Amino acid sequence: MEEYKTEIKEKNKFKNKNFFTSSKYALRGLKEIFLSERNIRIQISIAIIAIILSIFLKITKIEFMLIFVSIFFVIFSEIINTIVEKILDIYTKNYNEEVKIIKDMSAGVVIFSVFLSLVFGIIVFVPKIYNLILKLF
């Protein structure tokens, strides 16, 4: 029984003690991704523009939810892609065709989410911008 308790202590020594400590480390991870990944900074900049455009064009709550979920999906997939790439970089220092394929697949998820977000953006914003242009002229 004592051996079991020691084993549990060993497994738990890397666990965070409370919610605030866990949150601190999670925010540190997000900060690292933001500082080290150019694509995430570009995607966040585009997200801010989309949110400002949403407010300016007075889109509906449903349309805003669609835009917000699209933004979340793109950023989420970019974070997962970054994690996959960093893990694979630790796994191998030399060129490996299998690692390349996995990285390409992971990047493909990001492209898929960006494409879906573009479709949603076109559906929501283009009619609003078109109507705004018609009012101006």
CSV table of N, CA and C in Angstrom, one decimal:
chain,number,residue,atom,x,y,z
A,1,MET,N,0.8,-1.2,0.0
A,1,MET,CA,0.0,0.0,0.0
A,1,MET,C,0.9,1.3,0.0
A,2,GLU,N,1.9,1.2,0.8
A,2,GLU,CA,2.9,2.4,0.8
A,2,GLU,C,3.5,2.6,-0.5
A,3,GLU,N,3.8,1.6,-1.2
A,3,GLU,CA,4.4,1.7,-2.6
A,3,GLU,C,3.4,2.4,-3.5
A,4,TYR,N,2.1,2.1,-3.4
A,4,TYR,CA,1.1,2.7,-4.2
A,4,TYR,C,1.0,4.2,-3.9
A,5,LYS,N,1.1,4.6,-2.7
A,5,LYS,CA,1.0,6.0,-2.3
A,5,LYS,C,2.2,6.8,-2.9
A,6,THR,N,3.4,6.2,-2.8
A,6,THR,CA,4.6,6.8,-3.4
A,6,THR,C,4.4,7.0,-4.9
A,7,GLU,N,3.9,5.9,-5.5
A,7,GLU,CA,3.7,6.0,-7.0
A,7,GLU,C,2.7,7.2,-7.3
A,8,ILE,N,1.6,7.3,-6.6
A,8,ILE,CA,0.7,8.4,-6.8
A,8,ILE,C,1.3,9.7,-6.6
A,9,LYS,N,2.1,9.9,-5.5
A,9,LYS,CA,2.8,11.1,-5.3
A,9,LYS,C,3.7,11.5,-6.4
A,10,GLU,N,4.4,10.5,-7.0
A,10,GLU,CA,5.3,10.7,-8.1
A,10,GLU,C,4.6,11.2,-9.3
A,11,LYS,N,3.4,10.6,-9.6
A,11,LYS,CA,2.6,11.0,-10.7
A,11,LYS,C,2.1,12.4,-10.6
A,12,ASN,N,1.7,12.8,-9.3
A,12,ASN,CA,1.1,14.1,-9.1
A,12,ASN,C,2.1,15.2,-8.8
A,13,LYS,N,3.4,15.0,-8.8
A,13,LYS,CA,4.3,16.0,-8.4
A,13,LYS,C,4.3,17.1,-9.5
A,14,PHE,N,3.9,16.8,-10.7
A,14,PHE,CA,3.9,17.8,-11.8
A,14,PHE,C,2.5,18.5,-11.9
A,15,LYS,N,1.5,18.0,-11.2
A,15,LYS,CA,0.2,18.6,-11.2
A,15,LYS,C,0.2,20.0,-10.5
A,16,ASN,N,-0.6,20.9,-11.0
A,16,ASN,CA,-0.8,22.2,-10.3
A,16,ASN,C,-1.6,22.0,-9.0
A,17,LYS,N,-1.3,22.9,-8.1
A,17,LYS,CA,-1.9,22.8,-6.8
A,17,LYS,C,-3.3,23.4,-6.8
A,18,ASN,N,-3.6,24.4,-7.6
A,18,ASN,CA,-4.9,25.0,-7.6
A,18,ASN,C,-5.2,25.6,-9.0
A,19,PHE,N,-6.5,26.1,-9.1
A,19,PHE,CA,-7.0,26.7,-10.3
A,19,PHE,C,-6.1,27.9,-10.8
A,20,PHE,N,-5.7,28.7,-9.9
A,20,PHE,CA,-5.0,29.9,-10.2
A,20,PHE,C,-3.6,29.6,-10.8
A,21,THR,N,-3.0,28.6,-10.2
A,21,THR,CA,-1.7,28.2,-10.7
A,21,THR,C,-1.8,27.6,-12.1
A,22,SER,N,-2.8,26.8,-12.3
A,22,SER,CA,-3.1,26.2,-13.6
A,22,SER,C,-3.4,27.3,-14.6
A,23,SER,N,-4.1,28.3,-14.2
A,23,SER,CA,-4.5,29.4,-15.1
A,23,SER,C,-3.2,30.2,-15.5
A,24,LYS,N,-2.4,30.4,-14.5
A,24,LYS,CA,-1.1,31.1,-14.7
A,24,LYS,C,-0.3,30.4,-15.8
A,25,TYR,N,-0.2,29.1,-15.7
A,25,TYR,CA,0.6,28.4,-16.6
A,25,TYR,C,0.0,28.3,-18.0
A,26,ALA,N,-1.3,28.3,-18.0
A,26,ALA,CA,-2.1,28.3,-19.3
A,26,ALA,C,-1.9,29.6,-20.0
A,27,LEU,N,-2.0,30.7,-19.3
A,27,LEU,CA,-1.8,32.0,-19.9
A,27,LEU,C,-0.3,32.2,-20.3
A,28,ARG,N,0.6,31.6,-19.6
A,28,ARG,CA,2.0,31.7,-20.0
A,28,ARG,C,2.2,30.9,-21.4
A,29,GLY,N,1.5,29.8,-21.5
A,29,GLY,CA,1.5,29.1,-22.8
A,29,GLY,C,1.0,29.9,-23.9
A,30,LEU,N,-0.2,30.5,-23.7
A,30,LEU,CA,-0.8,31.4,-24.7
A,30,LEU,C,0.1,32.5,-25.1
A,31,LYS,N,0.8,33.1,-24.1
A,31,LYS,CA,1.7,34.2,-24.3
A,31,LYS,C,2.9,33.7,-25.2
A,32,GLU,N,3.4,32.5,-24.9
A,32,GLU,CA,4.5,32.0,-25.7
A,32,GLU,C,4.1,31.8,-27.1
A,33,ILE,N,2.9,31.2,-27.3
A,33,ILE,CA,2.4,31.0,-28.7
A,33,ILE,C,2.2,32.4,-29.4
A,34,PHE,N,1.7,33.4,-28.7
A,34,PHE,CA,1.5,34.7,-29.3
A,34,PHE,C,2.8,35.3,-29.7
A,35,LEU,N,3.8,35.2,-28.8
A,35,LEU,CA,5.1,35.8,-29.1
A,35,LEU,C,6.0,35.1,-30.1
A,36,SER,N,5.8,33.8,-30.2
A,36,SER,CA,6.7,33.0,-31.1
A,36,SER,C,6.1,32.7,-32.4
A,37,GLU,N,4.8,32.8,-32.6
A,37,GLU,CA,4.1,32.4,-33.9
A,37,GLU,C,3.5,33.6,-34.6
A,38,ARG,N,4.1,33.9,-35.8
A,38,ARG,CA,3.7,35.0,-36.6
A,38,ARG,C,2.2,34.8,-37.1
A,39,ASN,N,1.9,33.6,-37.5
A,39,ASN,CA,0.5,33.4,-38.0
A,39,ASN,C,-0.6,33.7,-37.0
A,40,ILE,N,-0.3,33.3,-35.7
A,40,ILE,CA,-1.3,33.6,-34.7
A,40,ILE,C,-1.5,35.1,-34.5
A,41,ARG,N,-0.5,35.9,-34.6
A,41,ARG,CA,-0.6,37.3,-34.5
A,41,ARG,C,-1.4,37.9,-35.7
A,42,ILE,N,-1.1,37.4,-36.9
A,42,ILE,CA,-1.9,37.8,-38.1
A,42,ILE,C,-3.4,37.4,-37.9
A,43,GLN,N,-3.6,36.2,-37.4
A,43,GLN,CA,-5.0,35.7,-37.2
A,43,GLN,C,-5.8,36.6,-36.2
A,44,ILE,N,-5.1,36.9,-35.1
A,44,ILE,CA,-5.7,37.7,-34.1
A,44,ILE,C,-6.0,39.1,-34.6
A,45,SER,N,-5.1,39.7,-35.4
A,45,SER,CA,-5.3,41.0,-36.0
A,45,SER,C,-6.5,41.0,-36.9
A,46,ILE,N,-6.6,39.9,-37.7
A,46,ILE,CA,-7.8,39.8,-38.6
A,46,ILE,C,-9.1,39.6,-37.8
A,47,ALA,N,-9.0,38.9,-36.7
A,47,ALA,CA,-10.1,38.7,-35.8
A,47,ALA,C,-10.6,40.0,-35.2
A,48,ILE,N,-9.7,40.9,-34.8
A,48,ILE,CA,-10.0,42.2,-34.3
A,48,ILE,C,-10.7,43.0,-35.3
A,49,ILE,N,-10.2,43.0,-36.6
A,49,ILE,CA,-10.8,43.7,-37.7
A,49,ILE,C,-12.3,43.2,-37.9
A,50,ALA,N,-12.4,41.8,-37.9
A,50,ALA,CA,-13.7,41.2,-38.1
A,50,ALA,C,-14.7,41.7,-37.0
A,51,ILE,N,-14.2,41.8,-35.7
A,51,ILE,CA,-15.1,42.2,-34.6
A,51,ILE,C,-15.5,43.6,-34.8
A,52,ILE,N,-14.5,44.5,-35.1
A,52,ILE,CA,-14.8,45.9,-35.3
A,52,ILE,C,-15.8,46.1,-36.5
A,53,LEU,N,-15.6,45.3,-37.6
A,53,LEU,CA,-16.5,45.4,-38.7
A,53,LEU,C,-17.9,44.9,-38.3
A,54,SER,N,-18.0,43.9,-37.5
A,54,SER,CA,-19.3,43.4,-37.0
A,54,SER,C,-20.0,44.4,-36.2
A,55,ILE,N,-19.3,45.2,-35.4
A,55,ILE,CA,-20.0,46.3,-34.6
A,55,ILE,C,-20.4,47.4,-35.6
A,56,PHE,N,-19.5,47.8,-36.5
A,56,PHE,CA,-19.8,48.9,-37.4
A,56,PHE,C,-21.0,48.5,-38.3
A,57,LEU,N,-21.1,47.3,-38.8
A,57,LEU,CA,-22.2,46.9,-39.6
A,57,LEU,C,-23.4,46.5,-38.9
A,58,LYS,N,-23.4,46.4,-37.6
A,58,LYS,CA,-24.5,46.1,-36.7
A,58,LYS,C,-25.1,44.7,-37.1
A,59,ILE,N,-24.3,43.7,-37.2
A,59,ILE,CA,-24.8,42.4,-37.5
A,59,ILE,C,-25.6,41.8,-36.4
A,60,THR,N,-26.4,40.9,-36.7
A,60,THR,CA,-27.3,40.3,-35.7
A,60,THR,C,-26.5,39.4,-34.7
A,61,LYS,N,-27.2,39.1,-33.6
A,61,LYS,CA,-26.5,38.2,-32.6
A,61,LYS,C,-26.1,36.9,-33.2
A,62,ILE,N,-27.0,36.3,-34.0
A,62,ILE,CA,-26.7,35.0,-34.7
A,62,ILE,C,-25.5,35.2,-35.6
A,63,GLU,N,-25.5,36.2,-36.4
A,63,GLU,CA,-24.3,36.5,-37.3
A,63,GLU,C,-23.0,36.7,-36.5
A,64,PHE,N,-23.1,37.4,-35.4
A,64,PHE,CA,-22.0,37.6,-34.6
A,64,PHE,C,-21.5,36.3,-34.0
A,65,MET,N,-22.4,35.5,-33.5
A,65,MET,CA,-22.0,34.2,-33.0
A,65,MET,C,-21.2,33.3,-34.1
A,66,LEU,N,-21.7,33.4,-35.3
A,66,LEU,CA,-21.1,32.7,-36.4
A,66,LEU,C,-19.7,33.2,-36.6
A,67,ILE,N,-19.5,34.5,-36.6
A,67,ILE,CA,-18.2,35.2,-36.8
A,67,ILE,C,-17.3,34.8,-35.6
A,68,PHE,N,-17.8,34.9,-34.4
A,68,PHE,CA,-17.0,34.6,-33.2
A,68,PHE,C,-16.6,33.1,-33.2
A,69,VAL,N,-17.5,32.2,-33.5
A,69,VAL,CA,-17.1,30.8,-33.5
A,69,VAL,C,-16.0,30.5,-34.6
A,70,SER,N,-16.2,31.2,-35.7
A,70,SER,CA,-15.2,31.1,-36.8
A,70,SER,C,-13.8,31.6,-36.3
A,71,ILE,N,-13.8,32.7,-35.7
A,71,ILE,CA,-12.5,33.2,-35.1
A,71,ILE,C,-11.9,32.2,-34.2
A,72,PHE,N,-12.7,31.7,-33.2
A,72,PHE,CA,-12.3,30.8,-32.2
A,72,PHE,C,-11.7,29.5,-32.9
A,73,PHE,N,-12.4,29.0,-33.9
A,73,PHE,CA,-12.0,27.8,-34.6
A,73,PHE,C,-10.7,28.0,-35.3
A,74,VAL,N,-10.4,29.1,-35.9
A,74,VAL,CA,-9.1,29.4,-36.6
A,74,VAL,C,-8.0,29.5,-35.6
A,75,ILE,N,-8.2,30.2,-34.5
A,75,ILE,CA,-7.2,30.4,-33.5
A,75,ILE,C,-6.9,29.1,-32.8
A,76,PHE,N,-8.0,28.3,-32.5
A,76,PHE,CA,-7.8,27.0,-31.8
A,76,PHE,C,-7.0,26.1,-32.7
A,77,SER,N,-7.4,26.0,-34.0
A,77,SER,CA,-6.6,25.1,-34.9
A,77,SER,C,-5.2,25.5,-35.0
A,78,GLU,N,-4.9,26.8,-35.0
A,78,GLU,CA,-3.5,27.3,-35.1
A,78,GLU,C,-2.7,26.9,-33.9
A,79,ILE,N,-3.4,27.0,-32.7
A,79,ILE,CA,-2.7,26.6,-31.5
A,79,ILE,C,-2.4,25.1,-31.5
A,80,ILE,N,-3.4,24.3,-31.9
A,80,ILE,CA,-3.1,22.9,-32.0
A,80,ILE,C,-2.0,22.6,-33.0
A,81,ASN,N,-2.0,23.2,-34.1
A,81,ASN,CA,-1.0,23.1,-35.1
A,81,ASN,C,0.4,23.4,-34.5
A,82,THR,N,0.5,24.5,-33.8
A,82,THR,CA,1.7,24.9,-33.2
A,82,THR,C,2.2,23.8,-32.2
A,83,ILE,N,1.3,23.3,-31.4
A,83,ILE,CA,1.7,22.3,-30.4
A,83,ILE,C,2.2,21.0,-31.1
A,84,VAL,N,1.5,20.6,-32.2
A,84,VAL,CA,1.9,19.4,-32.9
A,84,VAL,C,3.3,19.6,-33.5
A,85,GLU,N,3.5,20.8,-34.1
A,85,GLU,CA,4.8,21.1,-34.7
A,85,GLU,C,5.9,21.1,-33.6
A,86,LYS,N,5.7,21.7,-32.5
A,86,LYS,CA,6.7,21.7,-31.4
A,86,LYS,C,7.0,20.3,-30.9
A,87,ILE,N,6.0,19.5,-30.7
A,87,ILE,CA,6.2,18.2,-30.2
A,87,ILE,C,7.0,17.4,-31.3
A,88,LEU,N,6.7,17.5,-32.5
A,88,LEU,CA,7.4,16.8,-33.6
A,88,LEU,C,8.9,17.3,-33.7
A,89,ASP,N,9.1,18.6,-33.4
A,89,ASP,CA,10.5,19.1,-33.5
A,89,ASP,C,11.3,18.5,-32.3
A,90,ILE,N,10.7,18.3,-31.2
A,90,ILE,CA,11.4,17.6,-30.1
A,90,ILE,C,11.7,16.1,-30.5
A,91,TYR,N,10.7,15.5,-31.1
A,91,TYR,CA,10.8,14.1,-31.5
A,91,TYR,C,12.0,13.9,-32.4
A,92,THR,N,12.2,14.8,-33.4
A,92,THR,CA,13.3,14.5,-34.4
A,92,THR,C,13.9,15.8,-34.8
A,93,LYS,N,15.3,15.8,-34.8
A,93,LYS,CA,16.0,17.0,-35.2
A,93,LYS,C,16.4,16.9,-36.7
A,94,ASN,N,16.3,15.8,-37.3
A,94,ASN,CA,16.7,15.6,-38.7
A,94,ASN,C,15.4,15.5,-39.5
A,95,TYR,N,15.6,15.7,-40.8
A,95,TYR,CA,14.5,15.6,-41.7
A,95,TYR,C,13.9,14.2,-41.7
A,96,ASN,N,12.5,14.1,-41.6
A,96,ASN,CA,11.8,12.9,-41.6
A,96,ASN,C,10.6,13.0,-42.4
A,97,GLU,N,10.4,12.2,-43.4
A,97,GLU,CA,9.3,12.3,-44.3
A,97,GLU,C,7.9,12.1,-43.6
A,98,GLU,N,7.9,11.2,-42.6
A,98,GLU,CA,6.6,11.0,-41.9
A,98,GLU,C,6.3,12.2,-41.0
A,99,VAL,N,7.3,12.8,-40.4
A,99,VAL,CA,7.1,14.0,-39.6
A,99,VAL,C,6.6,15.1,-40.5
A,100,LYS,N,7.2,15.3,-41.7
A,100,LYS,CA,6.7,16.3,-42.6
A,100,LYS,C,5.2,16.1,-43.0
A,101,ILE,N,4.8,14.9,-43.2
A,101,ILE,CA,3.5,14.6,-43.6
A,101,ILE,C,2.5,15.0,-42.4
A,102,ILE,N,2.9,14.6,-41.2
A,102,ILE,CA,2.1,15.0,-40.1
A,102,ILE,C,2.0,16.5,-39.9
A,103,LYS,N,3.1,17.2,-40.1
A,103,LYS,CA,3.0,18.7,-40.0
A,103,LYS,C,2.2,19.2,-41.1
A,104,ASP,N,2.3,18.7,-42.3
A,104,ASP,CA,1.4,19.2,-43.4
A,104,ASP,C,-0.1,18.9,-43.1
A,105,MET,N,-0.4,17.8,-42.5
A,105,MET,CA,-1.8,17.5,-42.2
A,105,MET,C,-2.3,18.4,-41.1
A,106,SER,N,-1.4,18.7,-40.1
A,106,SER,CA,-1.8,19.6,-39.1
A,106,SER,C,-2.0,21.0,-39.6
A,107,ALA,N,-1.2,21.5,-40.5
A,107,ALA,CA,-1.4,22.8,-41.2
A,107,ALA,C,-2.6,22.8,-42.1
A,108,GLY,N,-2.9,21.6,-42.6
A,108,GLY,CA,-4.2,21.5,-43.4
A,108,GLY,C,-5.4,21.8,-42.6
A,109,VAL,N,-5.4,21.4,-41.4
A,109,VAL,CA,-6.5,21.7,-40.5
A,109,VAL,C,-6.7,23.2,-40.3
A,110,VAL,N,-5.6,23.9,-40.2
A,110,VAL,CA,-5.7,25.4,-40.1
A,110,VAL,C,-6.2,26.0,-41.4
A,111,ILE,N,-5.8,25.5,-42.5
A,111,ILE,CA,-6.3,26.0,-43.8
A,111,ILE,C,-7.8,25.8,-43.9
A,112,PHE,N,-8.2,24.6,-43.5
A,112,PHE,CA,-9.6,24.2,-43.6
A,112,PHE,C,-10.4,25.2,-42.7
A,113,SER,N,-10.0,25.5,-41.5
A,113,SER,CA,-10.7,26.4,-40.6
A,113,SER,C,-10.7,27.8,-41.2
A,114,VAL,N,-9.6,28.2,-41.8
A,114,VAL,CA,-9.6,29.6,-42.4
A,114,VAL,C,-10.5,29.6,-43.6
A,115,PHE,N,-10.6,28.6,-44.4
A,115,PHE,CA,-11.5,28.6,-45.5
A,115,PHE,C,-13.0,28.7,-45.0
A,116,LEU,N,-13.3,27.9,-44.0
A,116,LEU,CA,-14.6,27.9,-43.5
A,116,LEU,C,-15.0,29.3,-42.9
A,117,SER,N,-14.0,29.9,-42.3
A,117,SER,CA,-14.2,31.3,-41.7
A,117,SER,C,-14.4,32.3,-42.8
A,118,LEU,N,-13.7,32.1,-43.9
A,118,LEU,CA,-13.9,33.0,-45.1
A,118,LEU,C,-15.3,32.9,-45.6
A,119,VAL,N,-15.7,31.7,-45.8
A,119,VAL,CA,-17.1,31.4,-46.3
A,119,VAL,C,-18.1,32.1,-45.3
A,120,PHE,N,-18.0,31.9,-44.0
A,120,PHE,CA,-18.9,32.6,-43.1
A,120,PHE,C,-18.8,34.1,-43.2
A,121,GLY,N,-17.6,34.6,-43.3
A,121,GLY,CA,-17.4,36.0,-43.4
A,121,GLY,C,-18.0,36.6,-44.6
A,122,ILE,N,-17.9,35.9,-45.8
A,122,ILE,CA,-18.6,36.3,-47.0
A,122,ILE,C,-20.1,36.3,-46.8
A,123,ILE,N,-20.6,35.3,-46.3
A,123,ILE,CA,-22.1,35.2,-46.1
A,123,ILE,C,-22.6,36.3,-45.2
A,124,VAL,N,-21.8,36.6,-44.1
A,124,VAL,CA,-22.3,37.7,-43.2
A,124,VAL,C,-22.0,39.1,-43.7
A,125,PHE,N,-20.8,39.3,-44.1
A,125,PHE,CA,-20.4,40.7,-44.4
A,125,PHE,C,-20.7,41.2,-45.8
A,126,VAL,N,-20.6,40.4,-46.8
A,126,VAL,CA,-20.8,40.9,-48.2
A,126,VAL,C,-22.2,41.6,-48.4
A,127,PRO,N,-23.3,40.9,-48.0
A,127,PRO,CA,-24.6,41.6,-48.1
A,127,PRO,C,-24.7,42.9,-47.4
A,128,LYS,N,-24.1,43.0,-46.2
A,128,LYS,CA,-24.2,44.2,-45.4
A,128,LYS,C,-23.3,45.3,-46.0
A,129,ILE,N,-22.2,45.0,-46.5
A,129,ILE,CA,-21.3,46.0,-47.2
A,129,ILE,C,-22.0,46.4,-48.5
A,130,TYR,N,-22.6,45.5,-49.2
A,130,TYR,CA,-23.2,45.8,-50.5
A,130,TYR,C,-24.4,46.8,-50.2
A,131,ASN,N,-25.2,46.5,-49.2
A,131,ASN,CA,-26.3,47.4,-48.9
A,131,ASN,C,-25.8,48.8,-48.4
A,132,LEU,N,-24.7,48.8,-47.7
A,132,LEU,CA,-24.1,50.1,-47.3
A,132,LEU,C,-23.6,50.9,-48.5
A,133,ILE,N,-23.0,50.2,-49.4
A,133,ILE,CA,-22.5,50.9,-50.7
A,133,ILE,C,-23.7,51.5,-51.4
A,134,LEU,N,-24.8,50.7,-51.5
A,134,LEU,CA,-26.0,51.2,-52.2
A,134,LEU,C,-26.6,52.4,-51.6
A,135,LYS,N,-26.6,52.4,-50.2
A,135,LYS,CA,-27.1,53.6,-49.5
A,135,LYS,C,-26.2,54.9,-49.8
A,136,LEU,N,-24.9,54.7,-49.9
A,136,LEU,CA,-24.0,55.8,-50.1
A,136,LEU,C,-24.2,56.4,-51.5
A,137,PHE,N,-24.5,55.6,-52.5
A,137,PHE,CA,-24.6,56.1,-53.9
A,137,PHE,C,-26.0,56.1,-54.3
